[in-house]
Short mmCIF file of N, CA and C in Angstrom, two decimals:
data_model
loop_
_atom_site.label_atom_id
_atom_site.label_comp_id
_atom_site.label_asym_id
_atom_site.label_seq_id
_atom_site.Cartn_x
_atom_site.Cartn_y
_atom_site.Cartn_z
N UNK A 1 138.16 121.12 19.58
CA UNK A 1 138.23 121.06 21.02
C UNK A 1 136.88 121.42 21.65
N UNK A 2 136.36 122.39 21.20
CA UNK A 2 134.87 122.94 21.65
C UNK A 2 133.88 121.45 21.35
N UNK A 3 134.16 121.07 19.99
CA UNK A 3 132.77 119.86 20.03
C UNK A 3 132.98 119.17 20.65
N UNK A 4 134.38 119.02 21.19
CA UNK A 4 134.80 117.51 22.09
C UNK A 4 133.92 117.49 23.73
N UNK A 5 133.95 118.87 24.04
CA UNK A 5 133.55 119.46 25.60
C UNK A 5 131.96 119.49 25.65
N UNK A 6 131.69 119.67 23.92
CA UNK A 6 129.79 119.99 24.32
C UNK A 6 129.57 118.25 24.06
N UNK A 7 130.14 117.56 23.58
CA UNK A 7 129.33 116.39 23.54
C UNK A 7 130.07 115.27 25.00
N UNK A 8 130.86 115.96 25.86
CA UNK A 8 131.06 115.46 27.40
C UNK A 8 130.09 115.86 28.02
N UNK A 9 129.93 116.99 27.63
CA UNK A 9 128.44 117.81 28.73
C UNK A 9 126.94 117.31 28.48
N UNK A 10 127.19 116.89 26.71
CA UNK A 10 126.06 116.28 26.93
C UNK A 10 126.16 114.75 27.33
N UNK A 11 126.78 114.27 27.23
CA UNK A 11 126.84 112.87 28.21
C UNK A 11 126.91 112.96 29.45
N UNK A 12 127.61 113.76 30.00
CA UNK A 12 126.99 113.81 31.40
C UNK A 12 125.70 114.18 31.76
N UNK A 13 124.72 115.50 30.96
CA UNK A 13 124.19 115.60 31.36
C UNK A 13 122.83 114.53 31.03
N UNK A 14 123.03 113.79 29.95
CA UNK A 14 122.41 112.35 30.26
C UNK A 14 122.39 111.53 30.95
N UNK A 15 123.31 111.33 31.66
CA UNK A 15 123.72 110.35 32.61
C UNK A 15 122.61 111.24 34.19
N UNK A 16 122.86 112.43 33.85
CA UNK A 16 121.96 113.09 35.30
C UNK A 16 120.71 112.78 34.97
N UNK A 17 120.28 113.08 33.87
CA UNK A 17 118.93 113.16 34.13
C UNK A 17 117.99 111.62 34.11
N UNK A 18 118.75 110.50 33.00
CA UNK A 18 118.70 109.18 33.48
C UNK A 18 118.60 109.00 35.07
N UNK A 19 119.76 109.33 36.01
CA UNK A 19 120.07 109.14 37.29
C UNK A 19 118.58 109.58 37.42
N UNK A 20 118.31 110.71 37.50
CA UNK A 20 117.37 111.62 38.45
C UNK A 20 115.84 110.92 38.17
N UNK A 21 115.27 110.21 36.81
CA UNK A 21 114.54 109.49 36.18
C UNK A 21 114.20 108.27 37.20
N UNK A 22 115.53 108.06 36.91
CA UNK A 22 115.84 106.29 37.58
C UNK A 22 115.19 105.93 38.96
N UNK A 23 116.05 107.06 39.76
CA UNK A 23 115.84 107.43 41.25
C UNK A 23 114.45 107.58 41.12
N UNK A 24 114.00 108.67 40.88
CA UNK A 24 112.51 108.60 41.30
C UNK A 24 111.36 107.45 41.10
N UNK A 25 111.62 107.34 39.84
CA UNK A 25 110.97 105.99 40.01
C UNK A 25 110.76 104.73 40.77
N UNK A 26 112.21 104.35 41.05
CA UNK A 26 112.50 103.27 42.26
C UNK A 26 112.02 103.69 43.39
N UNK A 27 112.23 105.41 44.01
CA UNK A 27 111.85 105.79 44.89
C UNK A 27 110.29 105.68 44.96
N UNK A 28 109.72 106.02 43.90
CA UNK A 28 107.86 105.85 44.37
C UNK A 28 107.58 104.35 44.00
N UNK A 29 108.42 103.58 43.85
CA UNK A 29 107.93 101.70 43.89
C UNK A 29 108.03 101.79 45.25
N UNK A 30 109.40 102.13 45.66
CA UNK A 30 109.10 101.58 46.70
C UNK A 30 108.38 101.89 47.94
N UNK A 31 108.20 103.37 48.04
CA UNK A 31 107.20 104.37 49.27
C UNK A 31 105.66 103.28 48.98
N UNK A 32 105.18 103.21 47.35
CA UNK A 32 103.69 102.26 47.80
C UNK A 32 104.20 101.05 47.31
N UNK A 33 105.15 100.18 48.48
CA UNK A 33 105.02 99.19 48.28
C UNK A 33 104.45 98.77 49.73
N UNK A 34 103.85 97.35 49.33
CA UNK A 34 103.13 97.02 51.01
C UNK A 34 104.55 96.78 51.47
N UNK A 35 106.25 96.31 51.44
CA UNK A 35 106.92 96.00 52.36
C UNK A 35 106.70 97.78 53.22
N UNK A 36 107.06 98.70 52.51
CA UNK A 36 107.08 99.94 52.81
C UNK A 36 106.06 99.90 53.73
N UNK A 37 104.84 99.61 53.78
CA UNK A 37 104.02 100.22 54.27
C UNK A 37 103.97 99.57 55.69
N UNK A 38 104.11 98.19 55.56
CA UNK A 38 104.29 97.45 56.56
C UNK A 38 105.18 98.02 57.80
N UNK A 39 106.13 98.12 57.25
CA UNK A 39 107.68 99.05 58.29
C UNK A 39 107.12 100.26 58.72
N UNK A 40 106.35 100.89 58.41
CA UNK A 40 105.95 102.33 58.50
C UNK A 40 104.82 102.18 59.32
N UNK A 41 103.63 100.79 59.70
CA UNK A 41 103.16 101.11 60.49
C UNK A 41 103.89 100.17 61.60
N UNK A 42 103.95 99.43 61.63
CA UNK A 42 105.11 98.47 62.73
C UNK A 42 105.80 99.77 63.57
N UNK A 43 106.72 100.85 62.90
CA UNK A 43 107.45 102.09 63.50
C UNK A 43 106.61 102.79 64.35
N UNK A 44 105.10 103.18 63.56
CA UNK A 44 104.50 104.10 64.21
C UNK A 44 103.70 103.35 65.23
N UNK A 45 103.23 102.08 65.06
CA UNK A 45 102.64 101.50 66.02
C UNK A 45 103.57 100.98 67.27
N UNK A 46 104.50 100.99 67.34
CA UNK A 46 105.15 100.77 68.47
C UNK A 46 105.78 102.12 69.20
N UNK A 47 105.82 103.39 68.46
CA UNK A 47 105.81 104.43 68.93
C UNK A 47 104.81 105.53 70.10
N UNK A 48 103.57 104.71 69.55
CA UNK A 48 102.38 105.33 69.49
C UNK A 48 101.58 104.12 70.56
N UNK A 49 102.43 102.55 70.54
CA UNK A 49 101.57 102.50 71.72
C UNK A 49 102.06 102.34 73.46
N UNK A 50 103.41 103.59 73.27
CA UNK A 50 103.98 103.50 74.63
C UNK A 50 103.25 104.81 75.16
N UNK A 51 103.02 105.85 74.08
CA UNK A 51 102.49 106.74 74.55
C UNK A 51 100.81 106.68 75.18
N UNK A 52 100.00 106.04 74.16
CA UNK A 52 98.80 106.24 74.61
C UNK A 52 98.03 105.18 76.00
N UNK A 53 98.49 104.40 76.77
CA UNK A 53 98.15 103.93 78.34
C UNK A 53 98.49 105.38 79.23
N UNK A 54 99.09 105.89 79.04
CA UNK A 54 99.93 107.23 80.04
C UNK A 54 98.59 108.51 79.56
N UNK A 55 98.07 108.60 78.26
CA UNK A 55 97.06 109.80 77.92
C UNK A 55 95.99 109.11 78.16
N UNK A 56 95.55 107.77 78.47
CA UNK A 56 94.37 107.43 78.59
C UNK A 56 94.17 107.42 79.94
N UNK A 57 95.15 107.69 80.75
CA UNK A 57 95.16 107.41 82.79
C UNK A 57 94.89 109.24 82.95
N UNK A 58 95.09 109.49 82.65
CA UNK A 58 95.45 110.86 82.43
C UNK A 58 94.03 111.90 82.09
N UNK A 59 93.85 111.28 80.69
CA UNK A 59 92.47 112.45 80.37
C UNK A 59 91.38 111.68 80.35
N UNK A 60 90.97 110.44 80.92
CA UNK A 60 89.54 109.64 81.18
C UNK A 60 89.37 110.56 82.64
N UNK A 61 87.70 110.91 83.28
CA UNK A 61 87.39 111.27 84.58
C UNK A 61 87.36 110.11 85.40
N UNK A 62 87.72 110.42 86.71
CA UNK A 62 87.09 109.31 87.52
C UNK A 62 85.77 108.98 87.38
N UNK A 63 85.00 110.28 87.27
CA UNK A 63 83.47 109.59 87.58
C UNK A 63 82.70 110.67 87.07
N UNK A 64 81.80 110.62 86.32
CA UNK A 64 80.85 111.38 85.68
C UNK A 64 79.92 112.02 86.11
N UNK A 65 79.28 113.03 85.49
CA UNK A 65 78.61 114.24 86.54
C UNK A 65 76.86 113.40 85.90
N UNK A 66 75.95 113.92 86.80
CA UNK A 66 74.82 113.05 86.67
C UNK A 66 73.86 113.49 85.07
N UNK A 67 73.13 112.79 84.84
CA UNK A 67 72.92 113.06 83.48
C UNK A 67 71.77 114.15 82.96
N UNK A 68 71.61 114.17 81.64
CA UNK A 68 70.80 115.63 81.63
C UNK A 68 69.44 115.27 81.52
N UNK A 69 68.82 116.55 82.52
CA UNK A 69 66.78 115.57 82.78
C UNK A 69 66.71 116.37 81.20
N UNK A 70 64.91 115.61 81.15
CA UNK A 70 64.34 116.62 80.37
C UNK A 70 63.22 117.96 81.04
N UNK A 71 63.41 118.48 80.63
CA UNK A 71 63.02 120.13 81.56
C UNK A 71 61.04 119.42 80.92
N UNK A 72 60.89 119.78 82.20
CA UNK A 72 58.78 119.57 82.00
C UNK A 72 58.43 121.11 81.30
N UNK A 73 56.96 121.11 80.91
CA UNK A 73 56.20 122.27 80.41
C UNK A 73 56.87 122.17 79.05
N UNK A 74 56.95 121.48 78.45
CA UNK A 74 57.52 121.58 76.87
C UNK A 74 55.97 121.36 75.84
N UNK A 75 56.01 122.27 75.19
CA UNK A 75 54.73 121.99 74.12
C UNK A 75 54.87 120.82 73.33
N UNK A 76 53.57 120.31 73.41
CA UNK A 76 53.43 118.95 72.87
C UNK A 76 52.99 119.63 70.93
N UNK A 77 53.55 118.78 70.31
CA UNK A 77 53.36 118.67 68.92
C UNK A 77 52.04 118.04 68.40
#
């Protein structure tokens, strides 16, 4: 009865770690795949371009302060 239970446990626990094998693998095909990557910027680029017209009205100045002289009496080289 005991060998019957350790060799269920070990089939299951083959079956997990296969699973857990399996999974990851498929999982990192597919994170660098270009479909992946494609969807991921499509998401962020349509996220990202409702926000930035509203931060660009926002933190550009109207109008710029006048520019910097060069100060006279500077020793010549």
């Amino acid at each position: 009865m005991l060998n019957r239970i350790c060799q269920v446990l070990s089939i299951v626990s083959f079956l997990m770690v296969t699973s857990v094998i399996g999974g990851g693998y498929f999982g990192y095909k597919y994170v660098t795949s270009e479909n992946f990557k494609s969807r991921l910027m499509k998401d962020v680029m349509s996220n990202v371009s409702g926000l930035l017209p509203n931060v660009l009205d926002q933190g550009l100045p109207k109008m710029t302060g006048p520019s910097v002289g060069i100060p006279k009496g500077l020793p010549k080289l």
